[in-house]
Amino acid sequence: MSTSEGWRIPAVEALRVTEATRVADLNTNGTPGFDGDKALGARLLEQRGAVLSGLQEMLFAGARTTDEHRSVLLILQGMDTAGKGGVVRHVIGHVDPQGVDHASFGVPTPEEKRHHYLWRIRRELPRKGQLGVFDRSHYEDILVVRVHDLVPRTEWETRYDEINAFEHDLVESGTTVVKVAMFVSLDEQKSRLAERLDRPDKYWKYHPSDVTERGYWPKYQEAYQAMLDRTSTEHAPWFVIPSDRKWFSRLAVTELLIDALERLDLSWPPADFDIEAEKLRLARS
Ligand code: ADP
């Protein structure tokens, strides 16, 4: 387990969901396990981002020389403005784009609606050697769907077990699943939405429905609680990230990904040619 500068408790320990986790009581402004301030957080993000980039390159390189499927899938869930997009830009942004399989999941298209809810998810799973990133995911099918009863309760109730089984298969087939639930307070969301209304460069991110959804906050909290209680498993546990401080959530996700990649015990693939002979050939060329 990696403990890096500034962390009193490794992120994987400090942020992993427990039976005592209560969504309604979370301190969304906290920095569990981390003792540093914003300045240290920003410096570490750069430093650890470079480590993440190196590990991801090793995963990518290794995939070229083996038939074994290995990949990592980061699943990002959170209410609007929680900072999922910021994680993609500032954490995944450290990684070579050719090694990233990114997908976002909005309201299902008419075609997607004709299929099982996991259909569109399966199509976007990371390829061998890739770092997959889901901005929203199959969890919408037990979050927004549950809050608004978009399908009958009897149907969404079955999905918790179905999702656990789906992720179990995924892990068995070589994908490490890192599930991150980002939480902001209702007040912090209000100020982030207000900023979107104040800045022409942010209007495009604003949807009037975001304000409507604020009225369902307690129902969303209940749905998130059920998600954490019922889909955090040994093979694919949830990590809970207080996200009022963007610098913290970005650093935290960086640490979780580094940990996941380190556990793969990666190494650079050996040369499949005679190094000395090639040096000679090159010198003579
Ligand atoms: P964002 O708001 O993250 O920028 P979009 O506006 O494209 O992205 O889509 C997000 C919206 O899609 C959210 O309101 C989310 O609840 C909704 N959504 C995602 N998946 C589903 C689903 N399976 N059923 C209904 N709505 C969904």
PDB file of C-alpha atoms and ligand atoms in Angstrom:
ATOM      1  CA  MET A   1       0.000   0.000   0.000  1.00  0.00           C
ATOM      2  CA  SER A   2       1.422   3.374  -0.931  1.00  0.00           C
ATOM      3  CA  THR A   3       1.635   6.196   1.563  1.00  0.00           C
ATOM      4  CA  SER A   4       2.789   9.375  -0.049  1.00  0.00           C
ATOM      5  CA  GLU A   5       3.772  12.796   1.231  1.00  0.00           C
ATOM      6  CA  GLY A   6       1.010  14.624   3.068  1.00  0.00           C
ATOM      7  CA  TRP A   7      -1.076  11.503   3.728  1.00  0.00           C
ATOM      8  CA  ARG A   8      -1.360  10.427   7.343  1.00  0.00           C
ATOM      9  CA  ILE A   9      -3.450   7.461   6.230  1.00  0.00           C
ATOM     10  CA  PRO A  10      -3.189   6.108   2.666  1.00  0.00           C
ATOM     11  CA  ALA A  11      -6.069   7.342   0.499  1.00  0.00           C
ATOM     12  CA  VAL A  12      -7.292   3.792  -0.146  1.00  0.00           C
ATOM     13  CA  GLU A  13      -7.791   3.312   3.577  1.00  0.00           C
ATOM     14  CA  ALA A  14      -9.028   6.772   4.498  1.00  0.00           C
ATOM     15  CA  LEU A  15     -11.593   6.969   1.695  1.00  0.00           C
ATOM     16  CA  ARG A  16     -12.885   3.425   1.375  1.00  0.00           C
ATOM     17  CA  VAL A  17     -16.553   3.189   2.268  1.00  0.00           C
ATOM     18  CA  THR A  18     -17.359   1.491   5.579  1.00  0.00           C
ATOM     19  CA  GLU A  19     -20.550   0.244   7.165  1.00  0.00           C
ATOM     20  CA  ALA A  20     -20.574   3.464   9.178  1.00  0.00           C
ATOM     21  CA  THR A  21     -20.507   5.746   6.115  1.00  0.00           C
ATOM     22  CA  ARG A  22     -23.587   7.987   6.142  1.00  0.00           C
ATOM     23  CA  VAL A  23     -24.056  10.074   3.023  1.00  0.00           C
ATOM     24  CA  ALA A  24     -26.322  12.532   4.840  1.00  0.00           C
ATOM     25  CA  ASP A  25     -23.674  13.179   7.527  1.00  0.00           C
ATOM     26  CA  LEU A  26     -20.576  13.431   5.325  1.00  0.00           C
ATOM     27  CA  ASN A  27     -18.255  16.361   5.836  1.00  0.00           C
ATOM     28  CA  THR A  28     -17.947  17.268   2.169  1.00  0.00           C
ATOM     29  CA  ASN A  29     -15.360  19.902   3.034  1.00  0.00           C
ATOM     30  CA  GLY A  30     -13.053  17.411   4.739  1.00  0.00           C
ATOM     31  CA  THR A  31      -9.740  15.965   3.567  1.00  0.00           C
ATOM     32  CA  PRO A  32      -9.734  12.506   5.205  1.00  0.00           C
ATOM     33  CA  GLY A  33      -6.272  11.058   5.680  1.00  0.00           C
ATOM     34  CA  PHE A  34      -4.547  14.129   4.248  1.00  0.00           C
ATOM     35  CA  ASP A  35      -2.924  16.739   6.468  1.00  0.00           C
ATOM     36  CA  GLY A  36      -1.675  19.239   3.904  1.00  0.00           C
ATOM     37  CA  ASP A  37      -3.197  22.439   2.567  1.00  0.00           C
ATOM     38  CA  LYS A  38      -4.190  23.509  -0.924  1.00  0.00           C
ATOM     39  CA  ALA A  39      -0.657  24.567  -1.884  1.00  0.00           C
ATOM     40  CA  LEU A  40       0.783  21.179  -0.943  1.00  0.00           C
ATOM     41  CA  GLY A  41      -2.172  19.455  -2.613  1.00  0.00           C
ATOM     42  CA  ALA A  42      -1.529  21.319  -5.867  1.00  0.00           C
ATOM     43  CA  ARG A  43       2.181  20.520  -5.803  1.00  0.00           C
ATOM     44  CA  LEU A  44       1.530  16.860  -5.058  1.00  0.00           C
ATOM     45  CA  LEU A  45      -1.044  16.610  -7.830  1.00  0.00           C
ATOM     46  CA  GLU A  46       1.665  17.465 -10.357  1.00  0.00           C
ATOM     47  CA  GLN A  47       4.193  15.136  -8.781  1.00  0.00           C
ATOM     48  CA  ARG A  48       1.825  12.207  -8.366  1.00  0.00           C
ATOM     49  CA  GLY A  49       0.261  12.888 -11.757  1.00  0.00           C
ATOM     50  CA  ALA A  50       3.681  12.164 -13.276  1.00  0.00           C
ATOM     51  CA  VAL A  51       3.854   8.879 -11.333  1.00  0.00           C
ATOM     52  CA  LEU A  52       0.382   7.972 -12.574  1.00  0.00           C
ATOM     53  CA  SER A  53       1.427   8.722 -16.121  1.00  0.00           C
ATOM     54  CA  GLY A  54       4.469   6.412 -15.847  1.00  0.00           C
ATOM     55  CA  LEU A  55       2.424   3.559 -14.435  1.00  0.00           C
ATOM     56  CA  GLN A  56      -0.238   3.904 -17.092  1.00  0.00           C
ATOM     57  CA  GLU A  57       2.430   3.818 -19.797  1.00  0.00           C
ATOM     58  CA  MET A  58       3.766   0.599 -18.279  1.00  0.00           C
ATOM     59  CA  LEU A  59       0.265  -0.910 -18.383  1.00  0.00           C
ATOM     60  CA  PHE A  60      -0.061   0.141 -22.009  1.00  0.00           C
ATOM     61  CA  ALA A  61       3.394  -1.151 -22.972  1.00  0.00           C
ATOM     62  CA  GLY A  62       2.853  -4.448 -21.163  1.00  0.00           C
ATOM     63  CA  ALA A  63      -0.367  -5.098 -23.044  1.00  0.00           C
ATOM     64  CA  ARG A  64       1.551  -5.226 -26.295  1.00  0.00           C
ATOM     65  CA  THR A  65       3.534  -8.249 -25.254  1.00  0.00           C
ATOM     66  CA  THR A  66       0.944 -10.409 -23.526  1.00  0.00           C
ATOM     67  CA  ASP A  67      -2.362 -12.017 -24.359  1.00  0.00           C
ATOM     68  CA  GLU A  68      -3.556 -11.521 -20.822  1.00  0.00           C
ATOM     69  CA  HIS A  69      -6.247  -8.855 -20.451  1.00  0.00           C
ATOM     70  CA  ARG A  70      -5.359  -6.205 -17.944  1.00  0.00           C
ATOM     71  CA  SER A  71      -7.026  -2.821 -17.715  1.00  0.00           C
ATOM     72  CA  VAL A  72      -8.193  -0.332 -15.108  1.00  0.00           C
ATOM     73  CA  LEU A  73     -11.642   1.239 -15.068  1.00  0.00           C
ATOM     74  CA  LEU A  74     -12.311   4.418 -13.107  1.00  0.00           C
ATOM     75  CA  ILE A  75     -16.020   4.916 -12.465  1.00  0.00           C
ATOM     76  CA  LEU A  76     -16.981   8.477 -11.494  1.00  0.00           C
ATOM     77  CA  GLN A  77     -20.330   9.161  -9.888  1.00  0.00           C
ATOM     78  CA  GLY A  78     -21.551  12.363  -8.276  1.00  0.00           C
ATOM     79  CA  MET A  79     -24.260  14.969  -8.362  1.00  0.00           C
ATOM     80  CA  ASP A  80     -24.007  17.788 -10.908  1.00  0.00           C
ATOM     81  CA  THR A  81     -21.035  20.077 -10.203  1.00  0.00           C
ATOM     82  CA  ALA A  82     -19.358  17.458  -7.993  1.00  0.00           C
ATOM     83  CA  GLY A  83     -16.264  17.778 -10.179  1.00  0.00           C
ATOM     84  CA  LYS A  84     -16.277  14.670 -12.360  1.00  0.00           C
ATOM     85  CA  GLY A  85     -15.187  16.684 -15.386  1.00  0.00           C
ATOM     86  CA  GLY A  86     -12.402  18.300 -13.375  1.00  0.00           C
ATOM     87  CA  VAL A  87     -11.064  14.870 -12.439  1.00  0.00           C
ATOM     88  CA  VAL A  88     -11.038  13.880 -16.091  1.00  0.00           C
ATOM     89  CA  ARG A  89      -9.140  17.049 -17.052  1.00  0.00           C
ATOM     90  CA  HIS A  90      -6.754  17.374 -14.127  1.00  0.00           C
ATOM     91  CA  VAL A  91      -6.106  13.751 -13.171  1.00  0.00           C
ATOM     92  CA  ILE A  92      -6.591  11.770 -16.354  1.00  0.00           C
ATOM     93  CA  GLY A  93      -5.105  14.768 -18.177  1.00  0.00           C
ATOM     94  CA  HIS A  94      -1.699  13.641 -16.909  1.00  0.00           C
ATOM     95  CA  VAL A  95      -1.954  10.431 -18.890  1.00  0.00           C
ATOM     96  CA  ASP A  96      -1.105   9.890 -22.567  1.00  0.00           C
ATOM     97  CA  PRO A  97      -4.515  10.150 -24.328  1.00  0.00           C
ATOM     98  CA  GLN A  98      -3.822   7.100 -26.487  1.00  0.00           C
ATOM     99  CA  GLY A  99      -3.896   4.978 -23.340  1.00  0.00           C
ATOM    100  CA  VAL A 100      -7.266   6.301 -22.166  1.00  0.00           C
ATOM    101  CA  ASP A 101     -10.710   4.962 -23.112  1.00  0.00           C
ATOM    102  CA  HIS A 102     -13.129   7.658 -21.987  1.00  0.00           C
ATOM    103  CA  ALA A 103     -16.920   7.416 -22.031  1.00  0.00           C
ATOM    104  CA  SER A 104     -19.691   9.531 -20.564  1.00  0.00           C
ATOM    105  CA  PHE A 105     -23.258   8.410 -20.055  1.00  0.00           C
ATOM    106  CA  GLY A 106     -26.146  10.846 -20.276  1.00  0.00           C
ATOM    107  CA  VAL A 107     -29.866  10.315 -20.723  1.00  0.00           C
ATOM    108  CA  PRO A 108     -30.128   7.116 -22.792  1.00  0.00           C
ATOM    109  CA  THR A 109     -30.681   7.641 -26.501  1.00  0.00           C
ATOM    110  CA  PRO A 110     -33.717   6.012 -28.164  1.00  0.00           C
ATOM    111  CA  GLU A 111     -31.423   3.230 -29.370  1.00  0.00           C
ATOM    112  CA  GLU A 112     -29.933   2.685 -25.903  1.00  0.00           C
ATOM    113  CA  LYS A 113     -33.437   2.584 -24.414  1.00  0.00           C
ATOM    114  CA  ARG A 114     -34.281  -0.379 -26.598  1.00  0.00           C
ATOM    115  CA  HIS A 115     -31.535  -2.416 -24.917  1.00  0.00           C
ATOM    116  CA  HIS A 116     -30.755  -3.689 -21.435  1.00  0.00           C
ATOM    117  CA  TYR A 117     -29.212  -0.855 -19.362  1.00  0.00           C
ATOM    118  CA  LEU A 118     -25.809  -2.595 -19.328  1.00  0.00           C
ATOM    119  CA  TRP A 119     -25.687  -2.757 -23.118  1.00  0.00           C
ATOM    120  CA  ARG A 120     -24.194   0.712 -23.584  1.00  0.00           C
ATOM    121  CA  ILE A 121     -21.823   0.096 -20.669  1.00  0.00           C
ATOM    122  CA  ARG A 122     -20.394  -3.132 -22.112  1.00  0.00           C
ATOM    123  CA  ARG A 123     -19.666  -1.370 -25.391  1.00  0.00           C
ATOM    124  CA  GLU A 124     -17.412   1.150 -23.654  1.00  0.00           C
ATOM    125  CA  LEU A 125     -15.379  -1.120 -21.400  1.00  0.00           C
ATOM    126  CA  PRO A 126     -11.639  -0.433 -21.562  1.00  0.00           C
ATOM    127  CA  ARG A 127      -9.590  -2.363 -24.030  1.00  0.00           C
ATOM    128  CA  LYS A 128      -6.549  -4.357 -22.970  1.00  0.00           C
ATOM    129  CA  GLY A 129      -3.829  -2.113 -21.505  1.00  0.00           C
ATOM    130  CA  GLN A 130      -6.121   0.908 -21.306  1.00  0.00           C
ATOM    131  CA  LEU A 131      -7.211   3.163 -18.498  1.00  0.00           C
ATOM    132  CA  GLY A 132     -10.971   3.409 -18.865  1.00  0.00           C
ATOM    133  CA  VAL A 133     -12.869   6.363 -17.447  1.00  0.00           C
ATOM    134  CA  PHE A 134     -16.641   6.429 -17.036  1.00  0.00           C
ATOM    135  CA  ASP A 135     -18.112   9.872 -16.412  1.00  0.00           C
ATOM    136  CA  ARG A 136     -21.373   8.549 -14.928  1.00  0.00           C
ATOM    137  CA  SER A 137     -22.108   4.892 -15.494  1.00  0.00           C
ATOM    138  CA  HIS A 138     -24.530   2.011 -14.923  1.00  0.00           C
ATOM    139  CA  TYR A 139     -24.995   3.494 -11.456  1.00  0.00           C
ATOM    140  CA  GLU A 140     -27.314   6.102 -12.970  1.00  0.00           C
ATOM    141  CA  ASP A 141     -29.672   3.153 -13.390  1.00  0.00           C
ATOM    142  CA  ILE A 142     -30.039   2.902  -9.620  1.00  0.00           C
ATOM    143  CA  LEU A 143     -29.640   6.632  -8.882  1.00  0.00           C
ATOM    144  CA  VAL A 144     -31.618   8.959 -11.170  1.00  0.00           C
ATOM    145  CA  VAL A 145     -33.775   5.986 -12.166  1.00  0.00           C
ATOM    146  CA  ARG A 146     -34.592   5.201  -8.528  1.00  0.00           C
ATOM    147  CA  VAL A 147     -35.156   8.851  -7.522  1.00  0.00           C
ATOM    148  CA  HIS A 148     -37.635   9.399 -10.359  1.00  0.00           C
ATOM    149  CA  ASP A 149     -38.970   5.852 -10.622  1.00  0.00           C
ATOM    150  CA  LEU A 150     -38.110   5.803 -14.300  1.00  0.00           C
ATOM    151  CA  VAL A 151     -38.705   2.060 -14.173  1.00  0.00           C
ATOM    152  CA  PRO A 152     -40.831   0.273 -11.569  1.00  0.00           C
ATOM    153  CA  ARG A 153     -39.228  -0.356  -8.190  1.00  0.00           C
ATOM    154  CA  THR A 154     -39.421  -4.117  -8.719  1.00  0.00           C
ATOM    155  CA  GLU A 155     -37.119  -3.637 -11.689  1.00  0.00           C
ATOM    156  CA  TRP A 156     -34.502  -1.277 -10.243  1.00  0.00           C
ATOM    157  CA  GLU A 157     -34.395  -3.341  -7.040  1.00  0.00           C
ATOM    158  CA  THR A 158     -32.912  -6.269  -8.982  1.00  0.00           C
ATOM    159  CA  ARG A 159     -30.145  -4.120 -10.395  1.00  0.00           C
ATOM    160  CA  TYR A 160     -27.952  -3.968  -7.289  1.00  0.00           C
ATOM    161  CA  ASP A 161     -27.237  -7.699  -7.435  1.00  0.00           C
ATOM    162  CA  GLU A 162     -27.022  -7.622 -11.195  1.00  0.00           C
ATOM    163  CA  ILE A 163     -24.416  -4.850 -11.096  1.00  0.00           C
ATOM    164  CA  ASN A 164     -22.388  -6.725  -8.472  1.00  0.00           C
ATOM    165  CA  ALA A 165     -22.377  -9.822 -10.657  1.00  0.00           C
ATOM    166  CA  PHE A 166     -21.480  -7.770 -13.751  1.00  0.00           C
ATOM    167  CA  GLU A 167     -18.541  -6.126 -11.988  1.00  0.00           C
ATOM    168  CA  HIS A 168     -17.434  -9.444 -10.546  1.00  0.00           C
ATOM    169  CA  ASP A 169     -17.136 -10.854 -14.069  1.00  0.00           C
ATOM    170  CA  LEU A 170     -15.320  -7.739 -15.158  1.00  0.00           C
ATOM    171  CA  VAL A 171     -12.748  -8.076 -12.400  1.00  0.00           C
ATOM    172  CA  GLU A 172     -12.368 -11.805 -13.086  1.00  0.00           C
ATOM    173  CA  SER A 173     -11.592 -11.013 -16.698  1.00  0.00           C
ATOM    174  CA  GLY A 174      -8.691  -8.740 -15.715  1.00  0.00           C
ATOM    175  CA  THR A 175     -10.152  -5.268 -15.216  1.00  0.00           C
ATOM    176  CA  THR A 176      -9.406  -3.473 -11.953  1.00  0.00           C
ATOM    177  CA  VAL A 177     -12.459  -1.412 -11.060  1.00  0.00           C
ATOM    178  CA  VAL A 178     -11.987   1.825  -9.088  1.00  0.00           C
ATOM    179  CA  LYS A 179     -15.317   3.326  -8.027  1.00  0.00           C
ATOM    180  CA  VAL A 180     -15.347   6.904  -6.880  1.00  0.00           C
ATOM    181  CA  ALA A 181     -18.379   8.678  -5.448  1.00  0.00           C
ATOM    182  CA  MET A 182     -17.873  12.436  -5.238  1.00  0.00           C
ATOM    183  CA  PHE A 183     -19.931  14.458  -2.781  1.00  0.00           C
ATOM    184  CA  VAL A 184     -20.427  18.221  -2.534  1.00  0.00           C
ATOM    185  CA  SER A 185     -22.725  20.012  -0.101  1.00  0.00           C
ATOM    186  CA  LEU A 186     -25.979  21.551  -1.224  1.00  0.00           C
ATOM    187  CA  ASP A 187     -24.464  25.006  -0.579  1.00  0.00           C
ATOM    188  CA  GLU A 188     -21.318  24.273  -2.540  1.00  0.00           C
ATOM    189  CA  GLN A 189     -23.444  23.044  -5.440  1.00  0.00           C
ATOM    190  CA  LYS A 190     -25.410  26.275  -5.298  1.00  0.00           C
ATOM    191  CA  SER A 191     -22.296  28.409  -5.584  1.00  0.00           C
ATOM    192  CA  ARG A 192     -20.921  26.277  -8.441  1.00  0.00           C
ATOM    193  CA  LEU A 193     -24.217  26.571 -10.311  1.00  0.00           C
ATOM    194  CA  ALA A 194     -24.271  30.336  -9.616  1.00  0.00           C
ATOM    195  CA  GLU A 195     -20.819  30.585 -11.192  1.00  0.00           C
ATOM    196  CA  ARG A 196     -22.147  28.866 -14.297  1.00  0.00           C
ATOM    197  CA  LEU A 197     -24.856  31.529 -14.540  1.00  0.00           C
ATOM    198  CA  ASP A 198     -22.333  34.335 -14.134  1.00  0.00           C
ATOM    199  CA  ARG A 199     -19.835  33.264 -16.755  1.00  0.00           C
ATOM    200  CA  PRO A 200     -20.540  33.099 -20.478  1.00  0.00           C
ATOM    201  CA  ASP A 201     -17.855  30.423 -20.807  1.00  0.00           C
ATOM    202  CA  LYS A 202     -19.847  28.265 -18.383  1.00  0.00           C
ATOM    203  CA  TYR A 203     -23.400  28.747 -19.667  1.00  0.00           C
ATOM    204  CA  TRP A 204     -23.052  25.592 -21.740  1.00  0.00           C
ATOM    205  CA  LYS A 205     -22.608  23.564 -18.569  1.00  0.00           C
ATOM    206  CA  TYR A 206     -25.820  24.866 -17.031  1.00  0.00           C
ATOM    207  CA  HIS A 207     -29.102  23.014 -17.404  1.00  0.00           C
ATOM    208  CA  PRO A 208     -32.271  24.439 -15.816  1.00  0.00           C
ATOM    209  CA  SER A 209     -33.021  20.873 -14.728  1.00  0.00           C
ATOM    210  CA  ASP A 210     -29.995  21.031 -12.378  1.00  0.00           C
ATOM    211  CA  VAL A 211     -31.985  23.376 -10.129  1.00  0.00           C
ATOM    212  CA  THR A 212     -35.043  21.116 -10.311  1.00  0.00           C
ATOM    213  CA  GLU A 213     -32.906  18.170  -9.211  1.00  0.00           C
ATOM    214  CA  ARG A 214     -31.785  20.111  -6.110  1.00  0.00           C
ATOM    215  CA  GLY A 215     -35.341  19.669  -4.858  1.00  0.00           C
ATOM    216  CA  TYR A 216     -34.716  15.911  -4.817  1.00  0.00           C
ATOM    217  CA  TRP A 217     -31.514  16.138  -2.735  1.00  0.00           C
ATOM    218  CA  PRO A 218     -32.745  13.938   0.147  1.00  0.00           C
ATOM    219  CA  LYS A 219     -33.970  11.308  -2.297  1.00  0.00           C
ATOM    220  CA  TYR A 220     -30.594  11.372  -4.053  1.00  0.00           C
ATOM    221  CA  GLN A 221     -28.826  11.004  -0.712  1.00  0.00           C
ATOM    222  CA  GLU A 222     -30.965   7.983   0.013  1.00  0.00           C
ATOM    223  CA  ALA A 223     -30.197   6.510  -3.406  1.00  0.00           C
ATOM    224  CA  TYR A 224     -26.458   7.123  -2.971  1.00  0.00           C
ATOM    225  CA  GLN A 225     -26.595   5.507   0.473  1.00  0.00           C
ATOM    226  CA  ALA A 226     -28.263   2.410  -0.968  1.00  0.00           C
ATOM    227  CA  MET A 227     -25.673   2.316  -3.737  1.00  0.00           C
ATOM    228  CA  LEU A 228     -22.795   2.395  -1.234  1.00  0.00           C
ATOM    229  CA  ASP A 229     -24.473  -0.114   1.078  1.00  0.00           C
ATOM    230  CA  ARG A 230     -25.370  -2.603  -1.610  1.00  0.00           C
ATOM    231  CA  THR A 231     -22.708  -2.365  -4.294  1.00  0.00           C
ATOM    232  CA  SER A 232     -19.479  -1.910  -2.373  1.00  0.00           C
ATOM    233  CA  THR A 233     -17.879  -5.324  -2.678  1.00  0.00           C
ATOM    234  CA  GLU A 234     -14.487  -6.898  -2.007  1.00  0.00           C
ATOM    235  CA  HIS A 235     -13.792  -7.037  -5.724  1.00  0.00           C
ATOM    236  CA  ALA A 236     -15.035  -3.514  -6.465  1.00  0.00           C
ATOM    237  CA  PRO A 237     -15.313  -1.307  -3.360  1.00  0.00           C
ATOM    238  CA  TRP A 238     -16.561   2.264  -3.360  1.00  0.00           C
ATOM    239  CA  PHE A 239     -14.411   5.191  -2.354  1.00  0.00           C
ATOM    240  CA  VAL A 240     -16.147   8.243  -0.958  1.00  0.00           C
ATOM    241  CA  ILE A 241     -14.524  11.550  -1.858  1.00  0.00           C
ATOM    242  CA  PRO A 242     -15.475  14.778  -0.099  1.00  0.00           C
ATOM    243  CA  SER A 243     -15.390  17.185  -3.040  1.00  0.00           C
ATOM    244  CA  ASP A 244     -16.056  20.721  -1.834  1.00  0.00           C
ATOM    245  CA  ARG A 245     -12.317  21.254  -2.226  1.00  0.00           C
ATOM    246  CA  LYS A 246     -11.487  20.463  -5.807  1.00  0.00           C
ATOM    247  CA  TRP A 247      -7.769  20.170  -5.182  1.00  0.00           C
ATOM    248  CA  PHE A 248      -8.432  17.433  -2.639  1.00  0.00           C
ATOM    249  CA  SER A 249     -10.768  15.358  -4.778  1.00  0.00           C
ATOM    250  CA  ARG A 250      -8.297  15.466  -7.671  1.00  0.00           C
ATOM    251  CA  LEU A 251      -5.369  14.458  -5.507  1.00  0.00           C
ATOM    252  CA  ALA A 252      -7.431  11.713  -3.872  1.00  0.00           C
ATOM    253  CA  VAL A 253      -8.445  10.144  -7.185  1.00  0.00           C
ATOM    254  CA  THR A 254      -4.827  10.321  -8.379  1.00  0.00           C
ATOM    255  CA  GLU A 255      -3.748   8.349  -5.297  1.00  0.00           C
ATOM    256  CA  LEU A 256      -6.489   5.737  -5.782  1.00  0.00           C
ATOM    257  CA  LEU A 257      -5.442   5.164  -9.385  1.00  0.00           C
ATOM    258  CA  ILE A 258      -1.767   4.942  -8.477  1.00  0.00           C
ATOM    259  CA  ASP A 259      -2.619   2.354  -5.853  1.00  0.00           C
ATOM    260  CA  ALA A 260      -4.693   0.330  -8.339  1.00  0.00           C
ATOM    261  CA  LEU A 261      -1.879   0.345 -10.897  1.00  0.00           C
ATOM    262  CA  GLU A 262       0.801  -0.473  -8.333  1.00  0.00           C
ATOM    263  CA  ARG A 263      -1.173  -3.504  -7.242  1.00  0.00           C
ATOM    264  CA  LEU A 264      -0.878  -4.860 -10.782  1.00  0.00           C
ATOM    265  CA  ASP A 265       2.842  -5.229 -10.136  1.00  0.00           C
ATOM    266  CA  LEU A 266       3.678  -3.941 -13.594  1.00  0.00           C
ATOM    267  CA  SER A 267       7.061  -4.000 -15.275  1.00  0.00           C
ATOM    268  CA  TRP A 268       8.457  -2.825 -18.584  1.00  0.00           C
ATOM    269  CA  PRO A 269       8.336  -5.501 -21.256  1.00  0.00           C
ATOM    270  CA  PRO A 270      11.785  -6.902 -22.056  1.00  0.00           C
ATOM    271  CA  ALA A 271      13.350  -6.271 -25.450  1.00  0.00           C
ATOM    272  CA  ASP A 272      12.408  -8.920 -28.011  1.00  0.00           C
ATOM    273  CA  PHE A 273      15.579  -8.210 -29.973  1.00  0.00           C
ATOM    274  CA  ASP A 274      19.324  -8.439 -29.331  1.00  0.00           C
ATOM    275  CA  ILE A 275      20.121  -5.067 -27.745  1.00  0.00           C
ATOM    276  CA  GLU A 276      23.877  -5.153 -28.355  1.00  0.00           C
ATOM    277  CA  ALA A 277      23.448  -6.266 -31.934  1.00  0.00           C
ATOM    278  CA  GLU A 278      20.963  -3.477 -32.546  1.00  0.00           C
ATOM    279  CA  LYS A 279      23.329  -0.882 -31.030  1.00  0.00           C
ATOM    280  CA  LEU A 280      25.997  -2.020 -33.455  1.00  0.00           C
ATOM    281  CA  ARG A 281      23.636  -1.983 -36.410  1.00  0.00           C
ATOM    282  CA  LEU A 282      22.486   1.518 -35.479  1.00  0.00           C
ATOM    283  CA  ALA A 283      26.053   2.803 -35.084  1.00  0.00           C
ATOM    284  CA  ARG A 284      26.915   1.438 -38.522  1.00  0.00           C
ATOM    285  CA  SER A 285      23.847   2.810 -40.228  1.00  0.00           C
TER     286      SER A 285
HETATM  287  P1  ADP B   1     -23.510  16.203 -17.617  1.00  0.00           P
HETATM  288  O1  ADP B   1     -24.696  16.813 -16.942  1.00  0.00           O
HETATM  289  O2  ADP B   1     -22.770  15.240 -16.735  1.00  0.00           O
HETATM  290  O3  ADP B   1     -22.637  17.200 -18.285  1.00  0.00           O
HETATM  291  P2  ADP B   1     -25.294  15.171 -19.673  1.00  0.00           P
HETATM  292  O4  ADP B   1     -26.087  16.415 -19.532  1.00  0.00           O
HETATM  293  O5  ADP B   1     -24.933  14.690 -21.021  1.00  0.00           O
HETATM  294  O6  ADP B   1     -23.980  15.241 -18.801  1.00  0.00           O
HETATM  295  O7  ADP B   1     -26.109  13.961 -19.012  1.00  0.00           O
HETATM  296  C1  ADP B   1     -26.231  13.817 -17.674  1.00  0.00           C
HETATM  297  C2  ADP B   1     -27.678  13.557 -17.333  1.00  0.00           C
HETATM  298  O8  ADP B   1     -28.061  12.295 -17.829  1.00  0.00           O
HETATM  299  C3  ADP B   1     -27.851  13.537 -15.827  1.00  0.00           C
HETATM  300  O9  ADP B   1     -28.942  14.316 -15.451  1.00  0.00           O
HETATM  301  C4  ADP B   1     -28.113  12.060 -15.552  1.00  0.00           C
HETATM  302  O10 ADP B   1     -28.896  11.828 -14.415  1.00  0.00           O
HETATM  303  C5  ADP B   1     -28.791  11.618 -16.824  1.00  0.00           C
HETATM  304  N1  ADP B   1     -28.690  10.177 -17.015  1.00  0.00           N
HETATM  305  C6  ADP B   1     -27.579   9.432 -17.111  1.00  0.00           C
HETATM  306  N2  ADP B   1     -27.869   8.126 -17.216  1.00  0.00           N
HETATM  307  C7  ADP B   1     -29.212   8.036 -17.160  1.00  0.00           C
HETATM  308  C8  ADP B   1     -30.123   6.948 -17.200  1.00  0.00           C
HETATM  309  N3  ADP B   1     -29.700   5.694 -17.307  1.00  0.00           N
HETATM  310  N4  ADP B   1     -31.423   7.231 -17.140  1.00  0.00           N
HETATM  311  C9  ADP B   1     -31.863   8.508 -17.025  1.00  0.00           C
HETATM  312  N5  ADP B   1     -31.067   9.571 -16.982  1.00  0.00           N
HETATM  313  C10 ADP B   1     -29.741   9.340 -17.041  1.00  0.00           C
END
